[in-house]
PDB file of N, CA and C in Angstrom:
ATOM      1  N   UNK A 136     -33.993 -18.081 -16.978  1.00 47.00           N
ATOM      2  CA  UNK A 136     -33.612 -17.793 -15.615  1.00 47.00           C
ATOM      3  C   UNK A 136     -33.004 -16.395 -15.587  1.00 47.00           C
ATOM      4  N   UNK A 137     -33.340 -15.880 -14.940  1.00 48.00           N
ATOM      5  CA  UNK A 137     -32.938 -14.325 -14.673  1.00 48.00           C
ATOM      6  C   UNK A 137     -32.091 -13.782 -13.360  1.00 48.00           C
ATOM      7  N   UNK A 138     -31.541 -13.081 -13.218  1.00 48.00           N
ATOM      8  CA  UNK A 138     -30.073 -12.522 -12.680  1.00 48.00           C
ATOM      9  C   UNK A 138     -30.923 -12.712 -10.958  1.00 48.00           C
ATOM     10  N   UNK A 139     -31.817 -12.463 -10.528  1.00 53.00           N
ATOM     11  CA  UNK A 139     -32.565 -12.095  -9.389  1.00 53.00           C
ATOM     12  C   UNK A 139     -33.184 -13.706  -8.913  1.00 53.00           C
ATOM     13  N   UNK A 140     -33.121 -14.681  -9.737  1.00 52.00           N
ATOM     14  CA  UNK A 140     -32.929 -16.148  -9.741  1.00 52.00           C
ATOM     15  C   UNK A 140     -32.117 -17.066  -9.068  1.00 52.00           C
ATOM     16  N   UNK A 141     -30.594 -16.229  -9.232  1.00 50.00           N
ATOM     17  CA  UNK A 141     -29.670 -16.817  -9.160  1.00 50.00           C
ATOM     18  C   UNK A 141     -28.885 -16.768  -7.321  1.00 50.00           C
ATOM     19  N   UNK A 142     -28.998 -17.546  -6.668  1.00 53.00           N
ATOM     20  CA  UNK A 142     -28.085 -17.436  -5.448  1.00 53.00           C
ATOM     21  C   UNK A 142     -27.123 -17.889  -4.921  1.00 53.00           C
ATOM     22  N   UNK A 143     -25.808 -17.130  -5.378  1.00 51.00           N
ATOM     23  CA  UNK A 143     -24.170 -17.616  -5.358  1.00 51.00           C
ATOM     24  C   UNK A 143     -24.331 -17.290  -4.029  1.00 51.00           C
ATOM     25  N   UNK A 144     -23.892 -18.717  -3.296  1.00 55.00           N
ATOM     26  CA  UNK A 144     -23.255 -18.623  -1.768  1.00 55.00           C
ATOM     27  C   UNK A 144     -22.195 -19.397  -1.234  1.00 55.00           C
ATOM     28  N   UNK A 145     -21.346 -18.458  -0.485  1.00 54.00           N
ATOM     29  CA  UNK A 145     -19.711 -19.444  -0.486  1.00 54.00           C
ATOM     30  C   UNK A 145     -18.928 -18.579  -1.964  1.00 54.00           C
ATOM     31  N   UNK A 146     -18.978 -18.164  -2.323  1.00 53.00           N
ATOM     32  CA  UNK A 146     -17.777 -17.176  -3.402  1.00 53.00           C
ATOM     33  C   UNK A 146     -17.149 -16.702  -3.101  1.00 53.00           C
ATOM     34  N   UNK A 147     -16.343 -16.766  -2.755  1.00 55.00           N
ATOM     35  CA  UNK A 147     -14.910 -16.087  -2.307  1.00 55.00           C
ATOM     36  C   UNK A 147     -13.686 -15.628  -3.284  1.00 55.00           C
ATOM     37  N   UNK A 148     -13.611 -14.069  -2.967  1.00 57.00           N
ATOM     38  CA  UNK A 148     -12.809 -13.707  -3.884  1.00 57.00           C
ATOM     39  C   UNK A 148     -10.945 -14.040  -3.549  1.00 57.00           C
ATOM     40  N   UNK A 149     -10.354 -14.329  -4.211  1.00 64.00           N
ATOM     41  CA  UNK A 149      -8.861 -14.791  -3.781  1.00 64.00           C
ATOM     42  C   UNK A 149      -7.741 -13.289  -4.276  1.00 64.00           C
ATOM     43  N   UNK A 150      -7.478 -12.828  -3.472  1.00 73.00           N
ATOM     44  CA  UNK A 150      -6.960 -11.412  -3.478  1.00 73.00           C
ATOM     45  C   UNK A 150      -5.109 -11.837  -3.572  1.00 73.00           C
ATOM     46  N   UNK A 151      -4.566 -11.123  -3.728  1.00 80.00           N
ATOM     47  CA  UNK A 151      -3.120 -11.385  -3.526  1.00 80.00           C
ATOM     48  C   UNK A 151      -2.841 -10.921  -2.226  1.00 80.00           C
ATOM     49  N   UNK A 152      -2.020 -11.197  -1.749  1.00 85.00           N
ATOM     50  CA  UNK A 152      -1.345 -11.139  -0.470  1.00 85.00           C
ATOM     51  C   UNK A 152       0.388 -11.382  -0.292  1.00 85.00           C
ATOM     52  N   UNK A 153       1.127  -9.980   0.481  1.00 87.00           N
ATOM     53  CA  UNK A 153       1.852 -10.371   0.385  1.00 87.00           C
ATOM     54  C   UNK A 153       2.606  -9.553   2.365  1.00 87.00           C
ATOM     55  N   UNK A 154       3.661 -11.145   2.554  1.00 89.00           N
ATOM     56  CA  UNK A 154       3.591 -10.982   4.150  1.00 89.00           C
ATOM     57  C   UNK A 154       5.322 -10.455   4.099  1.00 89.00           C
ATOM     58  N   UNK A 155       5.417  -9.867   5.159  1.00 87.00           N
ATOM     59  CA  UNK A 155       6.601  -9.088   5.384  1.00 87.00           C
ATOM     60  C   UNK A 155       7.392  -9.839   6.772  1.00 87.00           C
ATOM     61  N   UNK A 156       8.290  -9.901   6.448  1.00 88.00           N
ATOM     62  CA  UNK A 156       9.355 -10.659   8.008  1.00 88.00           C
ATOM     63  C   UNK A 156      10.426  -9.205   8.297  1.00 88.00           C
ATOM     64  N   UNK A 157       9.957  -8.921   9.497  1.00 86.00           N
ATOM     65  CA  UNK A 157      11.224  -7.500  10.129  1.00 86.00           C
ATOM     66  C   UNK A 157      12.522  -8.399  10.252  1.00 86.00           C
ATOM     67  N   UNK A 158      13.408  -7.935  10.529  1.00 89.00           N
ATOM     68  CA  UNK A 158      14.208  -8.558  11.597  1.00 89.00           C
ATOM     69  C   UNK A 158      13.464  -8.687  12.860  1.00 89.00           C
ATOM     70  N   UNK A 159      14.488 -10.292  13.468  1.00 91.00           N
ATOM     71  CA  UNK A 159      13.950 -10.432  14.719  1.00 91.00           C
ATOM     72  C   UNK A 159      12.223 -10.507  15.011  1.00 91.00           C
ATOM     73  N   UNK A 160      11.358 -10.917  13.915  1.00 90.00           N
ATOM     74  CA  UNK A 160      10.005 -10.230  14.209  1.00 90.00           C
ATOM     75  C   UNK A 160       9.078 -11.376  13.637  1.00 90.00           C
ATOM     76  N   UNK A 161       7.775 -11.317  13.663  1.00 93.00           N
ATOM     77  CA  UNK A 161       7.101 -12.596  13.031  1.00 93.00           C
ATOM     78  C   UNK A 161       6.268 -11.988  11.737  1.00 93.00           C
ATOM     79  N   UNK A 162       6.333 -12.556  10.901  1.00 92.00           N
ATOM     80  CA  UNK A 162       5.675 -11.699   9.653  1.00 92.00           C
ATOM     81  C   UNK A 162       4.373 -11.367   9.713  1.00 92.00           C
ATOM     82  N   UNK A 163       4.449 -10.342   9.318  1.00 91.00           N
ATOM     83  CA  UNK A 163       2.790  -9.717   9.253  1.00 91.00           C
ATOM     84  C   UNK A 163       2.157  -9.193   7.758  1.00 91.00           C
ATOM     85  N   UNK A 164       1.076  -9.063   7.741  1.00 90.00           N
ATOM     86  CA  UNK A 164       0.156  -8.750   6.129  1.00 90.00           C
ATOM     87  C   UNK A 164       0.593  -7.343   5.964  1.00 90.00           C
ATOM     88  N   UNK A 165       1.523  -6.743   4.909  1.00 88.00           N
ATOM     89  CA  UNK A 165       1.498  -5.910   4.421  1.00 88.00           C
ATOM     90  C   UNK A 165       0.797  -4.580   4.657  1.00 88.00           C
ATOM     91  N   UNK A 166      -0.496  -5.405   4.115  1.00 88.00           N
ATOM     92  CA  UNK A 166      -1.621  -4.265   4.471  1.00 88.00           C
ATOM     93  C   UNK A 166      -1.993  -3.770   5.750  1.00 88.00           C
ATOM     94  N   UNK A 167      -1.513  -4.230   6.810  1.00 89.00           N
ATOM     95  CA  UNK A 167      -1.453  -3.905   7.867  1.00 89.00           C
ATOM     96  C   UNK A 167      -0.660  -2.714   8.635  1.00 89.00           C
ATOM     97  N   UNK A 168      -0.016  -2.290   7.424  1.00 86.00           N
ATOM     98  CA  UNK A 168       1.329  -1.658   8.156  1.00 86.00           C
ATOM     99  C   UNK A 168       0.272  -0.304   8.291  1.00 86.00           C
ATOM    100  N   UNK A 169      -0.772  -0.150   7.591  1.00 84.00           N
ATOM    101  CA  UNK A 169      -1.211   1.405   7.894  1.00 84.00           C
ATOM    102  C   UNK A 169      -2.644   1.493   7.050  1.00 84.00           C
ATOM    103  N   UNK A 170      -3.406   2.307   7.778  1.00 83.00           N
ATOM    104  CA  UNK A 170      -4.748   1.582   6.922  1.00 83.00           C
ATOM    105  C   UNK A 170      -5.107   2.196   5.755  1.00 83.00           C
ATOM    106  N   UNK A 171      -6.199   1.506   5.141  1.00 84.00           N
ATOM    107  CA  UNK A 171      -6.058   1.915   3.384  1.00 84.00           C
ATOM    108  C   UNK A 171      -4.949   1.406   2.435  1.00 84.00           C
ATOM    109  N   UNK A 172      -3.990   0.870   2.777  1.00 87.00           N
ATOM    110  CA  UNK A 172      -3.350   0.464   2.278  1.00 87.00           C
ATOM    111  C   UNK A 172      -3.885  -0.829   1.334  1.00 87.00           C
ATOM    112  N   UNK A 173      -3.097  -1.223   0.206  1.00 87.00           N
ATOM    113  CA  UNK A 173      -3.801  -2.337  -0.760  1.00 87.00           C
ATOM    114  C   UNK A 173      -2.662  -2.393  -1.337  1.00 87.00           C
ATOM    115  N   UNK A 174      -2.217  -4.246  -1.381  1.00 88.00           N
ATOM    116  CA  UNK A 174      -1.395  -4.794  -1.861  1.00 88.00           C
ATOM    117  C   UNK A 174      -2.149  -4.758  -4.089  1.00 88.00           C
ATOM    118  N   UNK A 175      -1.624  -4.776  -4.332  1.00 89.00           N
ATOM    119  CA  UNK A 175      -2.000  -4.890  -5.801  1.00 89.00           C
ATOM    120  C   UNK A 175      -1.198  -6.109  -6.440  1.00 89.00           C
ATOM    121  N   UNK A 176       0.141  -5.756  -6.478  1.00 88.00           N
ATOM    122  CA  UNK A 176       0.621  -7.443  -7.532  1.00 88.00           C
ATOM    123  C   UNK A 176       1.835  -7.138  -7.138  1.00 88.00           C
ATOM    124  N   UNK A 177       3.007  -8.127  -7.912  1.00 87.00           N
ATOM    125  CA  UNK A 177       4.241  -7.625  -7.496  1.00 87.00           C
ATOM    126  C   UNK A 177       5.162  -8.502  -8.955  1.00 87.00           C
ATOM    127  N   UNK A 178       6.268  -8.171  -9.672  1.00 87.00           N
ATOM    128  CA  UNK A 178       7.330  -8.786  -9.965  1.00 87.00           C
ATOM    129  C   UNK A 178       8.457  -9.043  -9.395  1.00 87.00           C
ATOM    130  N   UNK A 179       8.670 -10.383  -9.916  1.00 81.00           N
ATOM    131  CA  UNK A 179       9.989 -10.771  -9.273  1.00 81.00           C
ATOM    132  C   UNK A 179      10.417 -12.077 -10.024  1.00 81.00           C
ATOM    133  N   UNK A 180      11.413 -12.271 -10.145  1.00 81.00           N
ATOM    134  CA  UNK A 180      12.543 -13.043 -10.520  1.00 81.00           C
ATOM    135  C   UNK A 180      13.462 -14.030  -9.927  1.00 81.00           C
ATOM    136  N   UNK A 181      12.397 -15.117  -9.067  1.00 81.00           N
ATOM    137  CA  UNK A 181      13.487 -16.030  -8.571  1.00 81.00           C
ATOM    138  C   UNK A 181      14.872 -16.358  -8.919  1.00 81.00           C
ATOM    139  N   UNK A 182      15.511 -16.645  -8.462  1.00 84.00           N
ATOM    140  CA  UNK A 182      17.016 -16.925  -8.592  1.00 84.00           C
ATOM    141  C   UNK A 182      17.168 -18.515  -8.257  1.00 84.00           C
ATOM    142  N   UNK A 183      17.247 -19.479  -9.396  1.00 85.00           N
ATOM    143  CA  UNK A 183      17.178 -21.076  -9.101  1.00 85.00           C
ATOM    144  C   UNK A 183      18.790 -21.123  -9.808  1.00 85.00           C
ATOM    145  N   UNK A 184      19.724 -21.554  -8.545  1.00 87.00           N
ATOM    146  CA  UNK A 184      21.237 -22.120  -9.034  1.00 87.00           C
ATOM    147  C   UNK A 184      20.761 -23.900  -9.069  1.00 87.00           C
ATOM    148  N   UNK A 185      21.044 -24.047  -9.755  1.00 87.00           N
ATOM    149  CA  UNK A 185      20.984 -25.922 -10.127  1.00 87.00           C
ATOM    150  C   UNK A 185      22.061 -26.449 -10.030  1.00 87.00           C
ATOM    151  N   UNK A 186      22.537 -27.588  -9.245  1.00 87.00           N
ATOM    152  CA  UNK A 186      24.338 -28.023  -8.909  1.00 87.00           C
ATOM    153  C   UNK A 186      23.998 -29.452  -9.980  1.00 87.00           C
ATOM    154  N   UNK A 187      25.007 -29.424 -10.729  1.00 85.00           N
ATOM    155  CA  UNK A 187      25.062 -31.087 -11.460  1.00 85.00           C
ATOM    156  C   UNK A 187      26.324 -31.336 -11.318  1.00 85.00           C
ATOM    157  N   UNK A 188      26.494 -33.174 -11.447  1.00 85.00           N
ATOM    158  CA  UNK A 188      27.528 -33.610 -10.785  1.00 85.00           C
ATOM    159  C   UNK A 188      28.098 -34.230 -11.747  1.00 85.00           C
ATOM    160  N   UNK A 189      29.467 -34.715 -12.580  1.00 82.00           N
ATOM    161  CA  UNK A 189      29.515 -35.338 -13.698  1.00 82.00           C
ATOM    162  C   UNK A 189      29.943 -36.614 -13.104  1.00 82.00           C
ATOM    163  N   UNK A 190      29.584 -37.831 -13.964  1.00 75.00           N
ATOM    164  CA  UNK A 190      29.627 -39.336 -13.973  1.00 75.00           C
ATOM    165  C   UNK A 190      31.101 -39.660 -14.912  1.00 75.00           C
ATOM    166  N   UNK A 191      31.797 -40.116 -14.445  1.00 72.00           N
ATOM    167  CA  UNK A 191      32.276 -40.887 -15.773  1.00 72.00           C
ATOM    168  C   UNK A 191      31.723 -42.189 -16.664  1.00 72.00           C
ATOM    169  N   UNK A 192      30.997 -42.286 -15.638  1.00 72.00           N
ATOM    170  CA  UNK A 192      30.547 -43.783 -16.507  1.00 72.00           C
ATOM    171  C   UNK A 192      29.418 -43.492 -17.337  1.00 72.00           C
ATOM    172  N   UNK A 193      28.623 -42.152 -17.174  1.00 69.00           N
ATOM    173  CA  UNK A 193      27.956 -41.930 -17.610  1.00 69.00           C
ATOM    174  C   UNK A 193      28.083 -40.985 -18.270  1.00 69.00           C
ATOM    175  N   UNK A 194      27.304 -40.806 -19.231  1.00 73.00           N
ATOM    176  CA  UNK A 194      27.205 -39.331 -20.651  1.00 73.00           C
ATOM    177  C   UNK A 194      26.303 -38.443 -20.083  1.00 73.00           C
ATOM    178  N   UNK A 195      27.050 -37.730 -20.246  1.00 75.00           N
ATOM    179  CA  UNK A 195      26.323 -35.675 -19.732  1.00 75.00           C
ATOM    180  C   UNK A 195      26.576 -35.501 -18.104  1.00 75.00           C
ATOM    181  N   UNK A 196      25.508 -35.143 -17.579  1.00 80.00           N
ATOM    182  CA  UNK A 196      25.543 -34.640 -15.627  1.00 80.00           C
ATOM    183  C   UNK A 196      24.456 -35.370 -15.624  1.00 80.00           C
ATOM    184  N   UNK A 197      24.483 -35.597 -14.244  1.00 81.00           N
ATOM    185  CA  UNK A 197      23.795 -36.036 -12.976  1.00 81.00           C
ATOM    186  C   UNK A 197      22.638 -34.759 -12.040  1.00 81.00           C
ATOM    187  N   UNK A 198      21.879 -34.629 -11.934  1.00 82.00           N
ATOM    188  CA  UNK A 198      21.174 -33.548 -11.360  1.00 82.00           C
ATOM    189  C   UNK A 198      21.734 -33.889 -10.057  1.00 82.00           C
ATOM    190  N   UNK A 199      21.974 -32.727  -9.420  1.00 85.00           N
ATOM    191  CA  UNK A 199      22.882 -32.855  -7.799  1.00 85.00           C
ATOM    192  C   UNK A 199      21.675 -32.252  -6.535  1.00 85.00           C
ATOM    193  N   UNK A 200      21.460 -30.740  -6.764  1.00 88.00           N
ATOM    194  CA  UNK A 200      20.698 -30.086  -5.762  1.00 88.00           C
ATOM    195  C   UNK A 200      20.036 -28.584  -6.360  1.00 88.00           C
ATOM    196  N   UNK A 201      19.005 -27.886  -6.513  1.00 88.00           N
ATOM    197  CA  UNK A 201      18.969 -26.642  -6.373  1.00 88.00           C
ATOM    198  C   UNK A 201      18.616 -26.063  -5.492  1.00 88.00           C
ATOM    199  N   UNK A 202      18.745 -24.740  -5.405  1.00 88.00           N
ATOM    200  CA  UNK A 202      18.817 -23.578  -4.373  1.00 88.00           C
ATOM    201  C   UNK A 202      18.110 -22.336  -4.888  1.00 88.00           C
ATOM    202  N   UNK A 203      17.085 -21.562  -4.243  1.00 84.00           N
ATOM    203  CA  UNK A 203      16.496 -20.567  -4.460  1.00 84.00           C
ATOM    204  C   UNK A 203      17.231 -19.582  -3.740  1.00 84.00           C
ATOM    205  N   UNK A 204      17.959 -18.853  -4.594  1.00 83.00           N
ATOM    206  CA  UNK A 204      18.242 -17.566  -3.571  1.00 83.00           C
ATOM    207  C   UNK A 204      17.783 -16.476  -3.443  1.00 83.00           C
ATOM    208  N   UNK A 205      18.326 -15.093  -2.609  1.00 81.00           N
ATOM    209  CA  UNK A 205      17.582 -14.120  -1.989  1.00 81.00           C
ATOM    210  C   UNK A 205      17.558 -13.308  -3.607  1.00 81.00           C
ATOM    211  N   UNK A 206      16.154 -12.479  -3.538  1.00 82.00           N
ATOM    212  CA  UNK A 206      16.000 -11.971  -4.791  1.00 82.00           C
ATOM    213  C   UNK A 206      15.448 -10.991  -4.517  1.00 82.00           C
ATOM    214  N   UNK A 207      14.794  -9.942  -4.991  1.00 84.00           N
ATOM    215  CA  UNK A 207      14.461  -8.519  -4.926  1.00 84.00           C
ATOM    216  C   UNK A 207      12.791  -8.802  -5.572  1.00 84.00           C
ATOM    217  N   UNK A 208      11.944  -8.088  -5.115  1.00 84.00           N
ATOM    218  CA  UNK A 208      10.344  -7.972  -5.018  1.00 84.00           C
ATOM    219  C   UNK A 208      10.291  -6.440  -5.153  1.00 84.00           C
ATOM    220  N   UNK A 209       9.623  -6.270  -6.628  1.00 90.00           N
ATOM    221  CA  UNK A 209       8.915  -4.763  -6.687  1.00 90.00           C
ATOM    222  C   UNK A 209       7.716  -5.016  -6.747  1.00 90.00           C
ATOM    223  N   UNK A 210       7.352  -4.440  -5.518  1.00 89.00           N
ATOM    224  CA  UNK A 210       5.638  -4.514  -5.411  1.00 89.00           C
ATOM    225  C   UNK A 210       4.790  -3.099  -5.094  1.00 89.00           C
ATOM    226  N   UNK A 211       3.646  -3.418  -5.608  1.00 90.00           N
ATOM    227  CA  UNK A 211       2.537  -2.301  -6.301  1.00 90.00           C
ATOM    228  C   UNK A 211       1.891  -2.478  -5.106  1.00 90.00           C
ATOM    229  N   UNK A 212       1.496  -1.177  -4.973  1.00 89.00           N
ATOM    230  CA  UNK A 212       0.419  -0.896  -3.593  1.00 89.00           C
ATOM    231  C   UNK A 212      -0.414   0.416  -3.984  1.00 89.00           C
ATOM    232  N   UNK A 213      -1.359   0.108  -3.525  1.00 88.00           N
ATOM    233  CA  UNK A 213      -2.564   1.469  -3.670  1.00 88.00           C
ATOM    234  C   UNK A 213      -3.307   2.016  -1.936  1.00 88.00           C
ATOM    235  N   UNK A 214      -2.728   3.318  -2.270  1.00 86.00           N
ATOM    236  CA  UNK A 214      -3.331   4.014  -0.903  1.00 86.00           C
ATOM    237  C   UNK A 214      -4.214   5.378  -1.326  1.00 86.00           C
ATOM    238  N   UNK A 215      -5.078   5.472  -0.992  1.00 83.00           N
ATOM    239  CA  UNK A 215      -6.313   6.615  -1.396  1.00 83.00           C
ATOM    240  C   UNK A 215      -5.808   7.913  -0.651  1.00 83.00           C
ATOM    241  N   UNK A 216      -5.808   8.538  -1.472  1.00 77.00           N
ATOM    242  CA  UNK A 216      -5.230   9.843  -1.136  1.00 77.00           C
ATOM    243  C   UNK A 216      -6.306  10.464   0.431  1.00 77.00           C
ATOM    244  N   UNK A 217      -5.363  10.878   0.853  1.00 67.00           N
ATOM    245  CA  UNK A 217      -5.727  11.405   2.026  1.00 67.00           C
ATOM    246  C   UNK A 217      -5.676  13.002   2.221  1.00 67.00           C
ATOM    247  N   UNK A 218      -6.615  13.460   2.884  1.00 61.00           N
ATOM    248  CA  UNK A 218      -6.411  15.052   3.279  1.00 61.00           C
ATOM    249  C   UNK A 218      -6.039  15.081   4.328  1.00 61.00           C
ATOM    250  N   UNK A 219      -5.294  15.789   4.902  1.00 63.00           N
ATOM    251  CA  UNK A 219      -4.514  16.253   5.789  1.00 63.00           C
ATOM    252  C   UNK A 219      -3.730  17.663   5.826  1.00 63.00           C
ATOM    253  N   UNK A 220      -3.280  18.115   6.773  1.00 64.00           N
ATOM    254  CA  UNK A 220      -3.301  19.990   6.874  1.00 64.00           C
ATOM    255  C   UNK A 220      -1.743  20.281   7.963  1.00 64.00           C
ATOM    256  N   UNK A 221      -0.996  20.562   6.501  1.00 66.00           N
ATOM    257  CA  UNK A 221       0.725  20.671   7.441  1.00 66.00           C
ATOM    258  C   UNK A 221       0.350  22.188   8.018  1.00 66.00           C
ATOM    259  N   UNK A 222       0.869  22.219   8.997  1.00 71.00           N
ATOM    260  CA  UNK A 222       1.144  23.009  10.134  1.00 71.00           C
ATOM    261  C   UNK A 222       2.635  23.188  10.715  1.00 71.00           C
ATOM    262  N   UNK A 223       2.795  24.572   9.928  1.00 71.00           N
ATOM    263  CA  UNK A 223       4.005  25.184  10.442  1.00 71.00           C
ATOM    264  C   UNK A 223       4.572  25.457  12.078  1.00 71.00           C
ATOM    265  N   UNK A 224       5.503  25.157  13.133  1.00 67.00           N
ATOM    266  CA  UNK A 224       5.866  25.784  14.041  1.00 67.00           C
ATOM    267  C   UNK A 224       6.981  26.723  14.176  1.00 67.00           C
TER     268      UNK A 224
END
């Protein structure tokens, strides 16, 4: 079977995406903010506090509640260089 055989339909590529909340505002796609723009990947470091509760009747802790808190996102973006022509006044 040969390459000109073959007919992939329905493939969908799964891209990363990442959505932005303003203040006061409803979140929107990143890539939107200006065109050419391209989300690429991002690191980050959730923040999980775990609450345990101690028993006396029992040996060690009790799992109580966790909490994800606010954390910091460095994210990679690619924009294609553009020409454009500064103009002095």
């Amino acid at each position: 079977m040969s390459g000109k055989d073959l007919n992939i339909v329905g493939y969908q590529y799964n891209y990363p995406k990442l959505f932005i909340k303003p203040p006061n505002g409803d979140e929107i796609d990143a890539e939107t903010i200006t065109s050419g723009l391209h989300f690429l990947d991002d690191d980050s470091d959730p923040i999980l506090t775990t609450t345990y509760t101690t028993d006396t009747g029992a040996d060690g802790s009790v799992y109580s509640t966790s909490q994800i808190s606010k954390n910091v996102i460095n994210a990679r973006f690619y924009l294609p260089k553009c020409q454009f022509k500064l103009e002095r006044k």
